[in-house]
CSV table of C-alpha atoms in Angstrom, one decimal:
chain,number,residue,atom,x,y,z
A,6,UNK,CA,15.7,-6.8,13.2
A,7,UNK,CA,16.0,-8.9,16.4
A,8,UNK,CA,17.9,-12.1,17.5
A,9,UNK,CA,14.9,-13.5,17.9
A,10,UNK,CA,13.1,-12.6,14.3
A,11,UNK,CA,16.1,-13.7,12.8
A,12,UNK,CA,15.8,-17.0,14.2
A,13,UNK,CA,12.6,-17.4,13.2
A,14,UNK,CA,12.7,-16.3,10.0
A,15,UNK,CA,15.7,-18.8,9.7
A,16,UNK,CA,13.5,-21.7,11.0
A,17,UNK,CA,10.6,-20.6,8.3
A,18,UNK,CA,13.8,-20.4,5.4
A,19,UNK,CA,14.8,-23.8,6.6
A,20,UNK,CA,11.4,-26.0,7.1
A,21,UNK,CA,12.2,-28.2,4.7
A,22,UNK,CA,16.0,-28.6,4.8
A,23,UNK,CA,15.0,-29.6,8.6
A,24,UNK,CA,13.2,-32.3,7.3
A,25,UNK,CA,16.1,-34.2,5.3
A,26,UNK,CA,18.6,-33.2,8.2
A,27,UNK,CA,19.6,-35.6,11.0
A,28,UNK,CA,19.2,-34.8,14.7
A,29,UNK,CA,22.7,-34.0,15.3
A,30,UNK,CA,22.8,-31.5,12.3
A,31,UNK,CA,20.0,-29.9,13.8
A,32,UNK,CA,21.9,-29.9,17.5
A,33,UNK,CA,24.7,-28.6,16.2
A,34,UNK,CA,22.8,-25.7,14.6
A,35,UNK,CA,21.9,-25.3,18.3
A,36,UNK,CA,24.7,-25.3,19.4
A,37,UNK,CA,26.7,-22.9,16.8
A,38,UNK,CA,24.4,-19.8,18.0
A,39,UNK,CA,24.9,-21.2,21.3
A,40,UNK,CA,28.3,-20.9,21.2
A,41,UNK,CA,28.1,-17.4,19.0
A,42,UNK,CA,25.6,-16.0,22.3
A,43,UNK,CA,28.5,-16.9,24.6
A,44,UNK,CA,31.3,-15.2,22.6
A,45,UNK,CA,29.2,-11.8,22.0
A,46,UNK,CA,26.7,-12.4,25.1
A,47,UNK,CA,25.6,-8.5,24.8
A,48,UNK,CA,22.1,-9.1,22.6
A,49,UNK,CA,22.6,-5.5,21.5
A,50,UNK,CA,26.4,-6.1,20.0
A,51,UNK,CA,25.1,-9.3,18.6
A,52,UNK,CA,22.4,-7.2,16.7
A,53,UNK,CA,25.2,-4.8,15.4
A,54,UNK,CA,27.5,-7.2,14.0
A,55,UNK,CA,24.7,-9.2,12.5
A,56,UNK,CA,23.2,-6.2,10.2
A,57,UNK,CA,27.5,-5.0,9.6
A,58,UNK,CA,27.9,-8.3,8.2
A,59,UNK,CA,24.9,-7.5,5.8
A,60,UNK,CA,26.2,-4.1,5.2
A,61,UNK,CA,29.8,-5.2,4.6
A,62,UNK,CA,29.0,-8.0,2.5
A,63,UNK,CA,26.6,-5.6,0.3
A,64,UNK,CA,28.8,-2.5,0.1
A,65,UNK,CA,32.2,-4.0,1.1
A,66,UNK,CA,34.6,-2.6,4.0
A,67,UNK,CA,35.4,0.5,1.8
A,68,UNK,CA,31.9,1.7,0.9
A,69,UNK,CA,30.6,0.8,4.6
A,70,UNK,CA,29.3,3.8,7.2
A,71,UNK,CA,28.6,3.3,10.6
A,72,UNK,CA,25.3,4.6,10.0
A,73,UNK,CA,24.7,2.6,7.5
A,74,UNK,CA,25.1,-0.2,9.8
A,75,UNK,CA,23.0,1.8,12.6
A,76,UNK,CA,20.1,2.3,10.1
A,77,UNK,CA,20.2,-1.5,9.3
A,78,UNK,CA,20.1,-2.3,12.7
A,79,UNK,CA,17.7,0.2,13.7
A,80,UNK,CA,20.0,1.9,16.1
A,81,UNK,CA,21.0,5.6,16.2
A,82,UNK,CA,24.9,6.3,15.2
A,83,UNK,CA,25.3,7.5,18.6
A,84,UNK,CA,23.4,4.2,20.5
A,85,UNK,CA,26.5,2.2,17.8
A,86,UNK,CA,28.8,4.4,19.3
A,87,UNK,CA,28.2,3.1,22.5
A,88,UNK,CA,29.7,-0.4,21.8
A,89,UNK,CA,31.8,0.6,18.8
A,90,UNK,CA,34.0,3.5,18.9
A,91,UNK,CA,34.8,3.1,14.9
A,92,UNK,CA,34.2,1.0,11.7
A,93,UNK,CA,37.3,-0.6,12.2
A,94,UNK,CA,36.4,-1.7,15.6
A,95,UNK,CA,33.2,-3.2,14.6
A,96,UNK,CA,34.9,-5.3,11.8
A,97,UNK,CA,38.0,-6.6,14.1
A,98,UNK,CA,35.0,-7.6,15.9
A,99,UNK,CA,33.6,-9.2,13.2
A,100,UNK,CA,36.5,-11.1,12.5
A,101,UNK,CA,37.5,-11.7,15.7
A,102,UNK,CA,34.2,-13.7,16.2
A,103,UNK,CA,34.1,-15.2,12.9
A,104,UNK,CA,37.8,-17.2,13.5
A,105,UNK,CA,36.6,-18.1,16.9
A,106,UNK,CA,33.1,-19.4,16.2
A,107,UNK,CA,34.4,-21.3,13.4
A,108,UNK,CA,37.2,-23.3,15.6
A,109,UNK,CA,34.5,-23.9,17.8
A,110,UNK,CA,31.8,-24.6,15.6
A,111,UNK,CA,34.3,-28.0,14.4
A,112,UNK,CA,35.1,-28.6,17.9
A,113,UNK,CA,31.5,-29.2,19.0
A,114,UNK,CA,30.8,-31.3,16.4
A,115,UNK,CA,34.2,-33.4,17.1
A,116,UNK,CA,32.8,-34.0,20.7
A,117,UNK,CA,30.0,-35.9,19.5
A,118,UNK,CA,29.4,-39.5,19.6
A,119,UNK,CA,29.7,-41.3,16.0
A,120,UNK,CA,32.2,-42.4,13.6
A,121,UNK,CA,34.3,-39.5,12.3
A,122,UNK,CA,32.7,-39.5,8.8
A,123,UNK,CA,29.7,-39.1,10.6
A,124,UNK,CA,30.5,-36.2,12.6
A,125,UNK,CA,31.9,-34.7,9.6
A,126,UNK,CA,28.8,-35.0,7.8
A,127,UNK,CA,26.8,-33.6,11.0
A,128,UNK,CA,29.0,-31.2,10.6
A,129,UNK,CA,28.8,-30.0,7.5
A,130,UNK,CA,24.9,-30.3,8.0
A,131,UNK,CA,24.9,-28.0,10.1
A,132,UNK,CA,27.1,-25.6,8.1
A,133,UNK,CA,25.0,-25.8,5.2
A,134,UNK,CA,21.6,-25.2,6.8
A,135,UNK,CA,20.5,-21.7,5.3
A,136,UNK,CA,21.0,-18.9,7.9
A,137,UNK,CA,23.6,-21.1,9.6
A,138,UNK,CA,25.8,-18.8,12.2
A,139,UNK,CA,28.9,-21.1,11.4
A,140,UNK,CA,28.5,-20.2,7.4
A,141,UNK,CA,28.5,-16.9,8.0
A,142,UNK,CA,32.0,-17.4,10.4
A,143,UNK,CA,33.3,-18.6,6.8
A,144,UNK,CA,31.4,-16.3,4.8
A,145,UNK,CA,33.1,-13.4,6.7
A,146,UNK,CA,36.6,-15.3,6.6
A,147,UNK,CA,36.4,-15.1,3.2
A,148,UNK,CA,35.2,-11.5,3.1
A,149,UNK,CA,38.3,-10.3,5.2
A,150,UNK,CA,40.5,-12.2,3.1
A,151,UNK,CA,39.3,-10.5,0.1
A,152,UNK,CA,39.5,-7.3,1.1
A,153,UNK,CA,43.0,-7.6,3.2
A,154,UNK,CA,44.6,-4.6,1.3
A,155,UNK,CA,41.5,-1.8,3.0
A,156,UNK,CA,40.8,-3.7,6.4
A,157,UNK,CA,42.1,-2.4,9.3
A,158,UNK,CA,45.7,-4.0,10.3
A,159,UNK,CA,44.1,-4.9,13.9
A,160,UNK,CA,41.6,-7.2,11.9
A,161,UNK,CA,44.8,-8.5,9.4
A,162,UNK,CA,46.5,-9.7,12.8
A,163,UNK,CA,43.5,-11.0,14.5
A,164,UNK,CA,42.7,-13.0,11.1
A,165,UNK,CA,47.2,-14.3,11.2
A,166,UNK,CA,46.2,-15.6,14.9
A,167,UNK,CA,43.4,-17.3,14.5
A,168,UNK,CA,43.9,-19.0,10.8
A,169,UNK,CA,44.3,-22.4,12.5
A,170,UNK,CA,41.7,-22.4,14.6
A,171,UNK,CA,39.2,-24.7,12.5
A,172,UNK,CA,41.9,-27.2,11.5
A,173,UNK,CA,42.5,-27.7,15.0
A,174,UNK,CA,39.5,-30.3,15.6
A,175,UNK,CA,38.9,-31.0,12.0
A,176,UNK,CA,42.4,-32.9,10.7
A,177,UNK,CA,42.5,-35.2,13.8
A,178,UNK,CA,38.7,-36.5,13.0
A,179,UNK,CA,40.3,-36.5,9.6
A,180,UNK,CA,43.1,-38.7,10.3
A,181,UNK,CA,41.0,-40.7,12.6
A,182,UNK,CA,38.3,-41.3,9.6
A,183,UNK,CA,41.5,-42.3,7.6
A,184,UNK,CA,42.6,-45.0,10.2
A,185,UNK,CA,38.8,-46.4,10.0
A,186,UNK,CA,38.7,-46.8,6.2
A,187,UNK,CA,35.8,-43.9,6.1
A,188,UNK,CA,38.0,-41.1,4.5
A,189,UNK,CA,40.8,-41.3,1.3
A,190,UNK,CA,44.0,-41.8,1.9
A,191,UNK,CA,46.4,-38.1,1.4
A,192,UNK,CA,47.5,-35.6,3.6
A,193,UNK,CA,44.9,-34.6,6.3
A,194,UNK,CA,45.7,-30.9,5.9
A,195,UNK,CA,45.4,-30.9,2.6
A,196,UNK,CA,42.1,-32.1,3.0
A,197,UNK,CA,41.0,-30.2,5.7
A,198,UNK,CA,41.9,-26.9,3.3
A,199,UNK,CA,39.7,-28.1,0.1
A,200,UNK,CA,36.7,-29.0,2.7
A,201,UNK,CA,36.8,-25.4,4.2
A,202,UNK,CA,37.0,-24.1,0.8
A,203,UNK,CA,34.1,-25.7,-0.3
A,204,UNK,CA,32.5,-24.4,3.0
A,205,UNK,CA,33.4,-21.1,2.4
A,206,UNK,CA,32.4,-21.3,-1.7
A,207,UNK,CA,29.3,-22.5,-0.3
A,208,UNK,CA,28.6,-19.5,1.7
A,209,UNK,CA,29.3,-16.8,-1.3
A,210,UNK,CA,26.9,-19.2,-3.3
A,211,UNK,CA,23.9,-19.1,-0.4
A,212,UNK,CA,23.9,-15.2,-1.2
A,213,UNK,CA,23.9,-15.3,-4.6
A,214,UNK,CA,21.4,-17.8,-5.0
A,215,UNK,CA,17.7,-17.5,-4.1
A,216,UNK,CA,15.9,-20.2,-1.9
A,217,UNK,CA,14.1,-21.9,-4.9
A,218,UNK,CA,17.6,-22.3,-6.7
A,219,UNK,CA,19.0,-26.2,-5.8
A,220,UNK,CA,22.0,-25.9,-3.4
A,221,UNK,CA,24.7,-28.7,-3.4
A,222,UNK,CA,23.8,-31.3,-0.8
A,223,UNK,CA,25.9,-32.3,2.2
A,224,UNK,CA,26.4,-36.1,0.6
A,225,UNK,CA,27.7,-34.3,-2.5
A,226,UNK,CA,30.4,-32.0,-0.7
A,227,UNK,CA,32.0,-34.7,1.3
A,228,UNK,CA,31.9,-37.2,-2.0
A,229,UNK,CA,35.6,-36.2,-2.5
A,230,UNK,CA,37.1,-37.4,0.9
A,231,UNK,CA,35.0,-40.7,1.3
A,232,UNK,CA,36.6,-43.8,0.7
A,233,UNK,CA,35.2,-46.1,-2.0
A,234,UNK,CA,34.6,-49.4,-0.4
C-alpha cells in the first residue's frame, strides 16, 4: 500500500471524527506526518516501516520475517534489503522514529497559539484521530517496551535515550496550565506520565476495536487533569 492510499483511506476512516474536531487538531494531524516525512524522507523506507509496524504488532518482534514485511509491503526481500540490512535494523528504525516523532509531535502542538489546556486538548485531538502517525509513535513505544527481553539491544538503547523526549514540551504547558488555573494542582511529571499512558492505552484500544465500536473522547481523557472551577 502507498503513502498516499494510506492517507486516503485514513481521511475516508476519519470523515466524521473530522467533523467534531477543531482546526488545530486537524493542523496538527498535518503536521505529525509532516514531521514523520522529514524524519524518514525516503517514500520507500516510509512504506517499509509502515507495513513492519503492521507485521510486528500482528506477529510480534519474535514471529516477524523480513519477508513477511516485504510481502506486506509489496516489495521483494532483496528491494527490503536495500534499505534494511536486517530485522533488527528495521525495528531500531522503528523505534528510533517512534521516540522522535512523538517529542515532536508535543512540541508542535506547544508552539501553537492558545491557552495551555487548549493546546493540550489540540493535542490530544490530534492523537486520537484514527490512523494518527503520532498514536502509532505511542503504539510502537509501547510495543518495544513490551517486548524489551527479544528486541535487539540497539533498539533497548535508542528507546533509554529518547524516553524523555515527549515530556520535554508536555510538563512545561503542564505547569504553565497549572499557573493559569486550567490544570489540577500535583506534580507535572506525574501527570505528564498518566496522560501518555492513557495515550498509549488508547492506541492498543484503536486496534482492538472496530470503527463502529465508541472510542473515549478527547474531553473525556483530559477530564482528570482539568481544574474544577
Amino acid at each position: 500500500m502507498s503513502d498516499n492510499s494510506k492517507s486516503d483511506n485514513s481521511k475516508s476512516d476519519n470523515s466524521k471524527s473530522d467533523n467534531s474536531k477543531s482546526d488545530n487538531g486537524k493542523l496538527l494531524e498535518r503536521k505529525f506526518i509532516e514531521g514523520f516525512e522529514l524524519l524518514a524522507p525516503d517514500k520507500a523506507i516510509r512504506q517499509i516501516i509502515y507495513h513492519a509496524v503492521e507485521v510486528f504488532s500482528r506477529k510480534g518482534y519474535a514471529g516477524t520475517k523480513i519477508k513477511d514485511i516485504a510481502a506486506s509491503a509489496g516489495f521483494s526481500q532483496g528491494y527490503v534489503y536495500m534499505y534494511f540490512k536486517s530485522k533488527d535494523d528495521i525495528f531500531t528504525r522503528i523505534v528510533e522514529l517512534a521516540s522522535d516523532g512523538a517529542g515532536i509531535s508535543v512540541q508542535y502542538a506547544a508552539e501553537l497559539d492558545g491557552t495551555p489546556l487548549e493546546r493540550i486538548t489540540w493535542l490530544t485531538e490530534a492523537f486520537l484521530s484514527q490512523g494518527s502517525i503520532a498514536l502509532q509513535h505511542f503504539r510502537l513505544i509501547l510495543l518495544q517496551t513490551a517486548t524489551s527481553e527479544a528486541i535487539p539491544e540497539a533498539a533497548k538503547l535508542v528507546a533509554k535515550e529518547k524516553i524523555m523526549k515527549p515530556f520535554e514540551h508536555l510538563v512545561p504547558l503542564i505547569i504553565a496550565g497549572q499557573e493559569a488555573g486550567e490544570i489540577i494542582q500535583g506534580d507535572p511529571v506525574e501527570i505528564a506520565v498518566a496522560y501518555f499512558s492513557f495515550i498509549q492505552g488508547l492506541g492498543i484500544a484503536r486496534i482492538q476495536t472496530t470503527a463502529a465500536a465508541p472510542f473515549p473522547s478527547t474531553e473525556l481523557v483530559l477530564r482528570f487533569m482539568k481544574r474544577d472551577h
